[in-house]
Amino acid sequence: MSIDYSEKIPNNVNLAGNRTLQRALEHWQPEFLKWWGDMGPVNTTTAEVYLRTAVSVEPKGWAHFDHVKMPDYRWGIFLAPAEAGRTVHFGAHKGEPAWQEVPGEYRANLRRLIVTQGDTEPASVEQQRHLGLTCPSLYDLRNLFQVNVEEGRHLWAMVYLLHAHFGRDGREEAEALLERRSGDADNPRILGAFNEPTPDWLSFFMFTFFTDRDGKYQLCSLAESGFDPLARTCRFMLTEEAHHMFVGESGVGRIIQRTCETMATHRTEDPGALRALGVIDLPTLQRYLNFHFSVTMDLFGSDVSSNAATFYTTGLKGRFDETRITDDHVLAGATYPVLEVRDGQLASVAAPALNALNETLRDDYVKDAQAGIERWNRIIEKAAIPFRLKAPHKAFNRRIGPLSAARIDPEGNVISEADWTHRHLQWLPSAADRAFVASLMGRVAEPGKFAHWIAPPARGINGQPADFEYVRFN
Ligand SMILES: [Fe+2]
Ligand SMILES: [Fe+2]
């Protein structure tokens, strides 16, 4: 399963053995590079960035680090190794051999799943394209660019599947993936969170912590797919996703650390005083957290969904850790609790488990996100500051699903519209919060130097020293 870097499109799928597919992808490649030039990170055509490139698809295959000009990054097609004798693990086809070709009757649904996943990849690159101009350090700039090139590669991963398995429609979808634009009124990206701007580095770190974590959960359920090429593609993408979440978690953690140090030194908890000292107060971090958490909640889709049931029953999309769950993997007759508003409060009702699979995945995600928030809290605890960050209730600030019809506070209380109008800026970032955070953003691009509002990382990338030149400008 070694990766062939001698080819125009690096791959481990023996692209050279399929001339038609190779030609089709070579035709798409310049379109991709044009999109990268137009919509990728600004002012980076000559920058040399210390990037990691996959040298093998094994979990430990991330050995290669080097300075690379970003447009020369070797985006390619890498699938995790095939599992001999793999079967479909769930749904009506449980126990049958996994499919190497798309089953005709599931073609439209599979294409839709792949396109929806694929669309998020270029979207996040577009959302983040201006952040390099205000990087808090070269270390952070490098991490941003690493995330960006890997999201670009994730697009390649989905486009490969579209080209290899969906013929003409697949090629058309691959083109459309380069035509939609994040936040564009006429031709937006498919999912809401991917049309929100990422205007500052606090938003970026929150995004990579919360929204890339949604990516992890979606990829984990697609990695269970009965369609084997999709499963193998997603398994390899997950190794890249782990780094994106690390960037978010450590980024926010370093902001918290700097704020806590400042609180201790100046013996103040007053947000105004802390802002005057040039750090982000903890209540503002909580409001950003609430925003990114709630926007990400919506990405899991409607609480009760017949599509979710169909995707599962037909073996296209499994649950998180499907193969490790010990039940019948068919779920007929099983139920799962979902929330609805009843008599002015949230009530748990039993829905058919198959229809509640979006909610199941959302709940799995919430546990994981909460564990990460607790790791942030340990930094605050260590500084002996009596403040805790908290995930809002999963029903808070929803735009999708039946809960979007009600106003719900971060504790999960149903409140009136008037109450919401009056209090929502205690819970979500205000224009003034965003303006304050924006005011801190200034470019720090000298080796070893960091913006004042963020602590340096505990260690460098790939063991490099603190003053390493992660990005060289030419
Ligand atoms: Fe991705
Ligand atoms: Fe990601």
GROMACS .gro file of C-alpha atoms and ligand atoms in nm:
model
  476
    1MET     CA    1   0.000   0.000   0.000
    2SER     CA    2   0.291   0.240  -0.054
    3ILE     CA    3   0.216   0.581  -0.198
    4ASP     CA    4   0.346   0.655  -0.544
    5TYR     CA    5   0.484   1.009  -0.545
    6SER     CA    6   0.639   0.972  -0.889
    7GLU     CA    7   0.297   1.025  -1.043
    8LYS     CA    8   0.124   1.351  -1.122
    9ILE     CA    9  -0.144   1.256  -0.872
   10PRO     CA   10   0.019   1.070  -0.581
   11ASN     CA   11  -0.191   0.768  -0.495
   12ASN     CA   12  -0.201   0.421  -0.355
   13VAL     CA   13  -0.493   0.305  -0.568
   14ASN     CA   14  -0.290   0.210  -0.876
   15LEU     CA   15  -0.426   0.500  -1.075
   16ALA     CA   16  -0.184   0.418  -1.357
   17GLY     CA   17  -0.374   0.094  -1.406
   18ASN     CA   18  -0.696   0.280  -1.494
   19ARG     CA   19  -0.624   0.521  -1.775
   20THR     CA   20  -0.975   0.661  -1.809
   21LEU     CA   21  -0.997   0.745  -1.441
   22GLN     CA   22  -0.644   0.883  -1.439
   23ARG     CA   23  -0.724   1.112  -1.733
   24ALA     CA   24  -1.047   1.230  -1.573
   25LEU     CA   25  -0.871   1.317  -1.248
   26GLU     CA   26  -0.581   1.481  -1.433
   27HIS     CA   27  -0.843   1.696  -1.600
   28TRP     CA   28  -0.990   1.791  -1.261
   29GLN     CA   29  -0.647   1.864  -1.108
   30PRO     CA   30  -0.589   2.205  -1.277
   31GLU     CA   31  -0.944   2.305  -1.183
   32PHE     CA   32  -0.862   2.221  -0.822
   33LEU     CA   33  -0.536   2.419  -0.837
   34LYS     CA   34  -0.720   2.714  -0.986
   35TRP     CA   35  -0.974   2.695  -0.701
   36TRP     CA   36  -0.686   2.674  -0.450
   37GLY     CA   37  -0.529   2.982  -0.609
   38ASP     CA   38  -0.857   3.174  -0.600
   39MET     CA   39  -1.002   3.054  -0.271
   40GLY     CA   40  -0.716   2.899  -0.074
   41PRO     CA   41  -0.501   3.081   0.183
   42VAL     CA   42  -0.421   3.434   0.063
   43ASN     CA   43  -0.065   3.543  -0.027
   44THR     CA   44   0.089   3.199  -0.004
   45THR     CA   45   0.215   3.121  -0.351
   46THR     CA   46   0.579   3.161  -0.253
   47ALA     CA   47   0.571   3.081   0.121
   48GLU     CA   48   0.752   2.764   0.222
   49VAL     CA   49   0.569   2.585   0.499
   50TYR     CA   50   0.693   2.309   0.726
   51LEU     CA   51   0.427   2.055   0.634
   52ARG     CA   52   0.383   1.688   0.696
   53THR     CA   53   0.307   1.472   0.398
   54ALA     CA   54   0.171   1.120   0.419
   55VAL     CA   55   0.435   0.865   0.325
   56SER     CA   56   0.221   0.564   0.403
   57VAL     CA   57  -0.138   0.507   0.503
   58GLU     CA   58  -0.061   0.317   0.821
   59PRO     CA   59  -0.150   0.510   1.139
   60LYS     CA   60   0.222   0.566   1.197
   61GLY     CA   61   0.283   0.674   0.841
   62TRP     CA   62   0.317   1.044   0.913
   63ALA     CA   63   0.694   1.045   0.915
   64HIS     CA   64   0.771   1.305   0.653
   65PHE     CA   65   0.809   1.674   0.746
   66ASP     CA   66   0.967   1.931   0.519
   67HIS     CA   67   0.940   2.289   0.396
   68VAL     CA   68   0.705   2.284   0.098
   69LYS     CA   69   0.571   2.561  -0.124
   70MET     CA   70   0.201   2.530  -0.067
   71PRO     CA   71   0.089   2.513  -0.431
   72ASP     CA   72   0.341   2.227  -0.469
   73TYR     CA   73   0.184   2.025  -0.187
   74ARG     CA   74   0.129   1.668  -0.308
   75TRP     CA   75  -0.245   1.634  -0.276
   76GLY     CA   76  -0.328   1.278  -0.356
   77ILE     CA   77  -0.555   0.979  -0.319
   78PHE     CA   78  -0.483   0.756  -0.024
   79LEU     CA   79  -0.704   0.475   0.098
   80ALA     CA   80  -0.644   0.277   0.417
   81PRO     CA   81  -0.549  -0.087   0.346
   82ALA     CA   82  -0.831  -0.322   0.250
   83GLU     CA   83  -0.947  -0.564   0.517
   84ALA     CA   84  -0.961  -0.913   0.371
   85GLY     CA   85  -1.311  -1.061   0.381
   86ARG     CA   86  -1.471  -0.743   0.519
   87THR     CA   87  -1.848  -0.766   0.547
   88VAL     CA   88  -2.131  -0.518   0.590
   89HIS     CA   89  -2.162  -0.479   0.968
   90PHE     CA   90  -2.515  -0.346   1.003
   91GLY     CA   91  -2.857  -0.305   0.847
   92ALA     CA   92  -3.045  -0.526   0.605
   93HIS     CA   93  -2.724  -0.649   0.436
   94LYS     CA   94  -2.546  -0.742   0.757
   95GLY     CA   95  -2.305  -1.029   0.700
   96GLU     CA   96  -2.289  -0.991   0.320
   97PRO     CA   97  -1.949  -0.911   0.165
   98ALA     CA   98  -1.875  -0.537   0.164
   99TRP     CA   99  -1.936  -0.378  -0.179
  100GLN     CA  100  -1.645  -0.282  -0.401
  101GLU     CA  101  -1.884  -0.124  -0.649
  102VAL     CA  102  -2.182   0.099  -0.580
  103PRO     CA  103  -2.505  -0.102  -0.555
  104GLY     CA  104  -2.731   0.048  -0.824
  105GLU     CA  105  -3.030   0.097  -0.595
  106TYR     CA  106  -2.824   0.299  -0.344
  107ARG     CA  107  -2.639   0.509  -0.592
  108ALA     CA  108  -2.827   0.835  -0.537
  109ASN     CA  109  -2.806   0.816  -0.157
  110LEU     CA  110  -2.437   0.726  -0.158
  111ARG     CA  111  -2.359   1.007  -0.395
  112ARG     CA  112  -2.546   1.246  -0.170
  113LEU     CA  113  -2.351   1.133   0.139
  114ILE     CA  114  -2.019   1.170  -0.043
  115VAL     CA  115  -2.105   1.509  -0.190
  116THR     CA  116  -2.225   1.641   0.147
  117GLN     CA  117  -1.904   1.529   0.316
  118GLY     CA  118  -1.693   1.651   0.023
  119ASP     CA  119  -1.853   1.996   0.028
  120THR     CA  120  -1.739   2.068   0.384
  121GLU     CA  121  -1.371   2.026   0.289
  122PRO     CA  122  -1.320   2.317   0.045
  123ALA     CA  123  -1.574   2.516   0.248
  124SER     CA  124  -1.350   2.528   0.554
  125VAL     CA  125  -1.050   2.631   0.342
  126GLU     CA  126  -1.258   2.919   0.206
  127GLN     CA  127  -1.374   3.015   0.555
  128GLN     CA  128  -1.016   3.029   0.680
  129ARG     CA  129  -0.843   3.189   0.383
  130HIS     CA  130  -0.774   3.529   0.541
  131LEU     CA  131  -0.651   3.406   0.878
  132GLY     CA  132  -0.287   3.390   0.772
  133LEU     CA  133  -0.282   3.770   0.759
  134THR     CA  134  -0.336   3.788   1.137
  135CYS     CA  135  -0.143   3.483   1.259
  136PRO     CA  136  -0.039   3.494   1.626
  137SER     CA  137   0.290   3.313   1.545
  138LEU     CA  138   0.468   3.116   1.275
  139TYR     CA  139   0.386   2.800   1.468
  140ASP     CA  140   0.014   2.877   1.443
  141LEU     CA  141   0.044   2.986   1.083
  142ARG     CA  142   0.200   2.652   0.998
  143ASN     CA  143  -0.078   2.467   1.177
  144LEU     CA  144  -0.342   2.666   0.989
  145PHE     CA  145  -0.179   2.581   0.656
  146GLN     CA  146  -0.143   2.215   0.752
  147VAL     CA  147  -0.515   2.201   0.824
  148ASN     CA  148  -0.588   2.381   0.495
  149VAL     CA  149  -0.383   2.149   0.274
  150GLU     CA  150  -0.534   1.845   0.443
  151GLU     CA  151  -0.889   1.974   0.392
  152GLY     CA  152  -0.786   2.015   0.030
  153ARG     CA  153  -0.675   1.653   0.030
  154HIS     CA  154  -1.006   1.547   0.187
  155LEU     CA  155  -1.174   1.707  -0.112
  156TRP     CA  156  -0.951   1.493  -0.334
  157ALA     CA  157  -1.057   1.187  -0.135
  158MET     CA  158  -1.426   1.247  -0.206
  159VAL     CA  159  -1.366   1.352  -0.566
  160TYR     CA  160  -1.178   1.027  -0.626
  161LEU     CA  161  -1.485   0.832  -0.513
  162LEU     CA  162  -1.713   1.042  -0.732
  163HIS     CA  163  -1.493   0.996  -1.039
  164ALA     CA  164  -1.416   0.631  -0.980
  165HIS     CA  165  -1.767   0.512  -0.897
  166PHE     CA  166  -2.034   0.754  -1.021
  167GLY     CA  167  -1.954   0.811  -1.388
  168ARG     CA  168  -2.078   1.127  -1.549
  169ASP     CA  169  -2.288   1.246  -1.252
  170GLY     CA  170  -1.985   1.197  -1.032
  171ARG     CA  171  -1.771   1.416  -1.258
  172GLU     CA  172  -2.040   1.684  -1.256
  173GLU     CA  173  -2.062   1.674  -0.878
  174ALA     CA  174  -1.682   1.703  -0.858
  175GLU     CA  175  -1.698   2.019  -1.065
  176ALA     CA  176  -1.980   2.161  -0.853
  177LEU     CA  177  -1.766   2.108  -0.542
  178LEU     CA  178  -1.526   2.368  -0.682
  179GLU     CA  179  -1.809   2.606  -0.779
  180ARG     CA  180  -2.002   2.648  -0.455
  181ARG     CA  181  -1.857   2.910  -0.222
  182SER     CA  182  -1.878   2.941   0.154
  183GLY     CA  183  -2.120   3.216   0.248
  184ASP     CA  184  -2.222   3.291  -0.113
  185ALA     CA  185  -2.585   3.398  -0.128
  186ASP     CA  186  -2.645   3.240  -0.471
  187ASN     CA  187  -2.434   2.926  -0.452
  188PRO     CA  188  -2.354   2.852  -0.087
  189ARG     CA  189  -2.194   2.545   0.065
  190ILE     CA  190  -2.444   2.274   0.157
  191LEU     CA  191  -2.434   2.288   0.539
  192GLY     CA  192  -2.500   2.593   0.754
  193ALA     CA  193  -2.191   2.594   0.975
  194PHE     CA  194  -1.976   2.595   0.661
  195ASN     CA  195  -2.125   2.924   0.547
  196GLU     CA  196  -2.041   3.106   0.872
  197PRO     CA  197  -1.733   3.327   0.854
  198THR     CA  198  -1.419   3.234   1.050
  199PRO     CA  199  -1.306   3.592   1.105
  200ASP     CA  200  -1.048   3.556   1.383
  201TRP     CA  201  -0.819   3.300   1.545
  202LEU     CA  202  -1.044   3.237   1.842
  203SER     CA  203  -1.315   3.138   1.594
  204PHE     CA  204  -1.062   2.923   1.408
  205PHE     CA  205  -0.957   2.733   1.719
  206MET     CA  206  -1.320   2.688   1.828
  207PHE     CA  207  -1.406   2.574   1.476
  208THR     CA  208  -1.129   2.314   1.464
  209PHE     CA  209  -1.221   2.194   1.813
  210PHE     CA  210  -1.598   2.172   1.759
  211THR     CA  211  -1.663   2.154   1.386
  212ASP     CA  212  -1.368   1.936   1.286
  213ARG     CA  213  -1.485   1.707   1.566
  214ASP     CA  214  -1.818   1.680   1.383
  215GLY     CA  215  -1.598   1.577   1.090
  216LYS     CA  216  -1.449   1.304   1.304
  217TYR     CA  217  -1.792   1.166   1.394
  218GLN     CA  218  -1.922   1.182   1.038
  219LEU     CA  219  -1.606   1.014   0.908
  220CYS     CA  220  -1.624   0.747   1.179
  221SER     CA  221  -1.977   0.655   1.075
  222LEU     CA  222  -1.886   0.659   0.706
  223ALA     CA  223  -1.577   0.448   0.787
  224GLU     CA  224  -1.831   0.177   0.883
  225SER     CA  225  -1.997   0.194   0.540
  226GLY     CA  226  -2.074  -0.125   0.352
  227PHE     CA  227  -1.932   0.055   0.046
  228ASP     CA  228  -1.572  -0.044   0.105
  229PRO     CA  229  -1.390   0.231  -0.091
  230LEU     CA  230  -1.576   0.495   0.115
  231ALA     CA  231  -1.493   0.317   0.440
  232ARG     CA  232  -1.123   0.292   0.352
  233THR     CA  233  -1.105   0.654   0.236
  234CYS     CA  234  -1.262   0.781   0.556
  235ARG     CA  235  -1.039   0.568   0.775
  236PHE     CA  236  -0.734   0.740   0.634
  237MET     CA  237  -0.895   1.087   0.654
  238LEU     CA  238  -0.946   1.029   1.027
  239THR     CA  239  -0.571   1.024   1.086
  240GLU     CA  240  -0.557   1.379   0.944
  241GLU     CA  241  -0.863   1.495   1.138
  242ALA     CA  242  -0.695   1.416   1.470
  243HIS     CA  243  -0.439   1.690   1.404
  244HIS     CA  244  -0.712   1.943   1.324
  245MET     CA  245  -0.879   1.883   1.660
  246PHE     CA  246  -0.540   1.908   1.831
  247VAL     CA  247  -0.491   2.252   1.674
  248GLY     CA  248  -0.826   2.364   1.813
  249GLU     CA  249  -0.792   2.216   2.158
  250SER     CA  250  -0.437   2.335   2.214
  251GLY     CA  251  -0.513   2.675   2.061
  252VAL     CA  252  -0.802   2.747   2.298
  253GLY     CA  253  -0.602   2.592   2.582
  254ARG     CA  254  -0.316   2.835   2.522
  255ILE     CA  255  -0.558   3.131   2.517
  256ILE     CA  256  -0.703   3.013   2.849
  257GLN     CA  257  -0.357   2.975   2.992
  258ARG     CA  258  -0.255   3.328   2.898
  259THR     CA  259  -0.581   3.471   3.037
  260CYS     CA  260  -0.539   3.279   3.365
  261GLU     CA  261  -0.178   3.396   3.402
  262THR     CA  262  -0.293   3.755   3.352
  263MET     CA  263  -0.579   3.711   3.601
  264ALA     CA  264  -0.334   3.580   3.861
  265THR     CA  265  -0.068   3.845   3.802
  266HIS     CA  266  -0.313   4.133   3.814
  267ARG     CA  267  -0.549   3.975   4.067
  268THR     CA  268  -0.857   4.053   3.864
  269GLU     CA  269  -1.154   3.868   3.721
  270ASP     CA  270  -1.305   4.180   3.570
  271PRO     CA  271  -1.358   4.127   3.195
  272GLY     CA  272  -1.309   4.496   3.122
  273ALA     CA  273  -0.980   4.508   3.311
  274LEU     CA  274  -0.861   4.189   3.141
  275ARG     CA  275  -0.953   4.321   2.799
  276ALA     CA  276  -0.756   4.636   2.877
  277LEU     CA  277  -0.464   4.405   2.955
  278GLY     CA  278  -0.498   4.256   2.608
  279VAL     CA  279  -0.630   3.908   2.688
  280ILE     CA  280  -0.962   3.737   2.620
  281ASP     CA  281  -1.175   3.713   2.935
  282LEU     CA  282  -1.323   3.373   3.021
  283PRO     CA  283  -1.690   3.479   2.981
  284THR     CA  284  -1.612   3.580   2.622
  285LEU     CA  285  -1.453   3.239   2.564
  286GLN     CA  286  -1.771   3.081   2.701
  287ARG     CA  287  -1.985   3.279   2.456
  288TYR     CA  288  -1.768   3.173   2.160
  289LEU     CA  289  -1.785   2.816   2.287
  290ASN     CA  290  -2.167   2.836   2.303
  291PHE     CA  291  -2.183   2.967   1.949
  292HIS     CA  292  -1.956   2.707   1.792
  293PHE     CA  293  -2.107   2.423   1.993
  294SER     CA  294  -2.462   2.509   1.892
  295VAL     CA  295  -2.382   2.567   1.525
  296THR     CA  296  -2.208   2.228   1.521
  297MET     CA  297  -2.507   2.058   1.690
  298ASP     CA  298  -2.710   2.142   1.379
  299LEU     CA  299  -2.461   1.964   1.152
  300PHE     CA  300  -2.587   1.629   1.279
  301GLY     CA  301  -2.924   1.700   1.119
  302SER     CA  302  -3.279   1.654   1.231
  303ASP     CA  303  -3.334   1.466   1.558
  304VAL     CA  304  -3.575   1.226   1.392
  305SER     CA  305  -3.490   1.153   1.032
  306SER     CA  306  -3.614   0.896   0.784
  307ASN     CA  307  -3.299   0.955   0.575
  308ALA     CA  308  -3.083   0.856   0.870
  309ALA     CA  309  -3.286   0.533   0.900
  310THR     CA  310  -3.250   0.463   0.529
  311PHE     CA  311  -2.874   0.528   0.525
  312TYR     CA  312  -2.833   0.283   0.812
  313THR     CA  313  -3.070   0.010   0.698
  314THR     CA  314  -2.917   0.007   0.352
  315GLY     CA  315  -2.567  -0.025   0.499
  316LEU     CA  316  -2.435   0.311   0.375
  317LYS     CA  317  -2.364   0.492   0.705
  318GLY     CA  318  -2.315   0.322   1.039
  319ARG     CA  319  -2.298   0.447   1.395
  320PHE     CA  320  -1.989   0.574   1.573
  321ASP     CA  321  -1.789   0.264   1.669
  322GLU     CA  322  -2.051   0.042   1.503
  323THR     CA  323  -1.829  -0.265   1.502
  324ARG     CA  324  -1.764  -0.233   1.875
  325ILE     CA  325  -2.128  -0.192   1.975
  326THR     CA  326  -2.284  -0.512   2.107
  327ASP     CA  327  -2.642  -0.516   1.982
  328ASP     CA  328  -2.807  -0.670   1.679
  329HIS     CA  329  -2.685  -0.392   1.439
  330VAL     CA  330  -3.028  -0.391   1.278
  331LEU     CA  331  -3.221  -0.188   1.540
  332ALA     CA  332  -3.568  -0.291   1.425
  333GLY     CA  333  -3.807  -0.222   1.713
  334ALA     CA  334  -3.541  -0.051   1.927
  335THR     CA  335  -3.600   0.300   2.059
  336TYR     CA  336  -3.379   0.597   2.146
  337PRO     CA  337  -3.468   0.908   2.348
  338VAL     CA  338  -3.506   1.238   2.164
  339LEU     CA  339  -3.619   1.573   2.298
  340GLU     CA  340  -3.931   1.767   2.224
  341VAL     CA  341  -4.095   2.072   2.376
  342ARG     CA  342  -4.400   1.969   2.578
  343ASP     CA  343  -4.600   2.191   2.816
  344GLY     CA  344  -4.336   2.459   2.800
  345GLN     CA  345  -4.038   2.240   2.876
  346LEU     CA  346  -3.807   1.989   2.716
  347ALA     CA  347  -3.932   1.632   2.747
  348SER     CA  348  -3.763   1.309   2.646
  349VAL     CA  349  -3.964   1.086   2.419
  350ALA     CA  350  -3.880   0.745   2.274
  351ALA     CA  351  -3.829   0.753   1.898
  352PRO     CA  352  -3.754   0.453   1.677
  353ALA     CA  353  -3.378   0.404   1.715
  354LEU     CA  354  -3.335   0.389   1.338
  355ASN     CA  355  -3.491   0.730   1.292
  356ALA     CA  356  -3.297   0.874   1.583
  357LEU     CA  357  -2.950   0.793   1.449
  358ASN     CA  358  -2.861   1.160   1.398
  359GLU     CA  359  -2.941   1.216   1.764
  360THR     CA  360  -2.736   0.911   1.863
  361LEU     CA  361  -2.434   1.046   1.679
  362ARG     CA  362  -2.494   1.393   1.826
  363ASP     CA  363  -2.494   1.243   2.177
  364ASP     CA  364  -2.172   1.052   2.110
  365TYR     CA  365  -2.019   1.376   1.990
  366VAL     CA  366  -2.138   1.572   2.294
  367LYS     CA  367  -1.961   1.329   2.529
  368ASP     CA  368  -1.636   1.371   2.338
  369ALA     CA  369  -1.663   1.750   2.321
  370GLN     CA  370  -1.741   1.767   2.694
  371ALA     CA  371  -1.430   1.566   2.774
  372GLY     CA  372  -1.226   1.821   2.578
  373ILE     CA  373  -1.391   2.110   2.763
  374GLU     CA  374  -1.297   1.941   3.091
  375ARG     CA  375  -0.935   1.935   2.977
  376TRP     CA  376  -0.961   2.313   2.928
  377ASN     CA  377  -1.110   2.341   3.275
  378ARG     CA  378  -0.807   2.173   3.423
  379ILE     CA  379  -0.595   2.465   3.304
  380ILE     CA  380  -0.831   2.705   3.485
  381GLU     CA  381  -0.837   2.484   3.794
  382LYS     CA  382  -0.458   2.472   3.807
  383ALA     CA  383  -0.459   2.852   3.821
  384ALA     CA  384  -0.705   2.826   4.115
  385ILE     CA  385  -0.964   3.039   3.936
  386PRO     CA  386  -1.326   2.962   4.029
  387PHE     CA  387  -1.465   2.957   3.674
  388ARG     CA  388  -1.568   2.659   3.465
  389LEU     CA  389  -1.636   2.642   3.093
  390LYS     CA  390  -1.940   2.438   3.009
  391ALA     CA  391  -2.105   2.294   2.700
  392PRO     CA  392  -2.449   2.449   2.658
  393HIS     CA  393  -2.750   2.219   2.642
  394LYS     CA  394  -2.769   2.043   2.306
  395ALA     CA  395  -3.105   2.210   2.242
  396PHE     CA  396  -2.962   2.561   2.282
  397ASN     CA  397  -2.971   2.794   1.980
  398ARG     CA  398  -3.074   2.530   1.728
  399ARG     CA  399  -3.162   2.614   1.369
  400ILE     CA  400  -3.236   2.262   1.250
  401GLY     CA  401  -3.487   2.007   1.378
  402PRO     CA  402  -3.802   2.054   1.586
  403LEU     CA  403  -3.611   2.223   1.869
  404SER     CA  404  -3.535   2.515   1.640
  405ALA     CA  405  -3.897   2.624   1.681
  406ALA     CA  406  -3.841   2.703   2.052
  407ARG     CA  407  -3.610   2.939   2.238
  408ILE     CA  408  -3.395   2.739   2.478
  409ASP     CA  409  -3.132   2.873   2.715
  410PRO     CA  410  -2.789   2.710   2.773
  411GLU     CA  411  -2.931   2.521   3.074
  412GLY     CA  412  -3.204   2.365   2.862
  413ASN     CA  413  -3.495   2.578   2.986
  414VAL     CA  414  -3.757   2.674   2.732
  415ILE     CA  415  -3.787   3.053   2.746
  416SER     CA  416  -4.002   3.316   2.579
  417GLU     CA  417  -3.904   3.508   2.268
  418ALA     CA  418  -3.888   3.824   2.481
  419ASP     CA  419  -3.656   3.654   2.728
  420TRP     CA  420  -3.435   3.538   2.446
  421THR     CA  421  -3.417   3.886   2.294
  422HIS     CA  422  -3.330   4.025   2.633
  423ARG     CA  423  -3.067   3.769   2.733
  424HIS     CA  424  -2.914   3.602   2.428
  425LEU     CA  425  -2.611   3.832   2.431
  426GLN     CA  426  -2.516   3.691   2.770
  427TRP     CA  427  -2.483   3.359   2.592
  428LEU     CA  428  -2.364   3.433   2.240
  429PRO     CA  429  -2.086   3.664   2.119
  430SER     CA  430  -2.207   4.018   2.063
  431ALA     CA  431  -2.080   4.250   1.792
  432ALA     CA  432  -1.875   4.418   2.066
  433ASP     CA  433  -1.721   4.082   2.169
  434ARG     CA  434  -1.629   4.010   1.809
  435ALA     CA  435  -1.488   4.359   1.764
  436PHE     CA  436  -1.275   4.317   2.076
  437VAL     CA  437  -1.139   3.981   1.961
  438ALA     CA  438  -1.075   4.130   1.615
  439SER     CA  439  -0.885   4.417   1.777
  440LEU     CA  440  -0.634   4.167   1.922
  441MET     CA  441  -0.559   4.010   1.587
  442GLY     CA  442  -0.229   4.136   1.450
  443ARG     CA  443   0.029   3.949   1.254
  444VAL     CA  444   0.320   3.800   1.451
  445ALA     CA  445   0.551   3.630   1.204
  446GLU     CA  446   0.893   3.631   1.366
  447PRO     CA  447   1.037   3.293   1.470
  448GLY     CA  448   0.980   3.223   1.841
  449LYS     CA  449   0.748   3.521   1.894
  450PHE     CA  450   0.382   3.492   1.998
  451ALA     CA  451   0.093   3.737   2.015
  452HIS     CA  452   0.026   3.860   2.366
  453TRP     CA  453  -0.320   3.697   2.401
  454ILE     CA  454  -0.197   3.340   2.355
  455ALA     CA  455   0.064   3.135   2.542
  456PRO     CA  456   0.336   2.955   2.341
  457PRO     CA  457   0.277   2.581   2.290
  458ALA     CA  458   0.431   2.331   2.530
  459ARG     CA  459   0.629   2.174   2.246
  460GLY     CA  460   0.700   2.234   1.880
  461ILE     CA  461   0.580   2.041   1.578
  462ASN     CA  462   0.786   1.729   1.516
  463GLY     CA  463   1.012   1.817   1.810
  464GLN     CA  464   1.131   2.145   1.657
  465PRO     CA  465   1.269   2.418   1.889
  466ALA     CA  466   1.060   2.718   1.996
  467ASP     CA  467   1.226   2.958   1.752
  468PHE     CA  468   1.196   2.727   1.451
  469GLU     CA  469   1.113   2.896   1.122
  470TYR     CA  470   0.790   2.708   1.050
  471VAL     CA  471   0.708   2.932   0.755
  472ARG     CA  472   0.963   3.100   0.528
  473PHE     CA  473   0.852   3.396   0.324
  474ASN     CA  474   1.033   3.446  -0.001
  475FE      FE  475  -1.179   1.736   0.642
  476FE      FE  476  -1.066   1.870   0.942
   0.00000   0.00000   0.00000
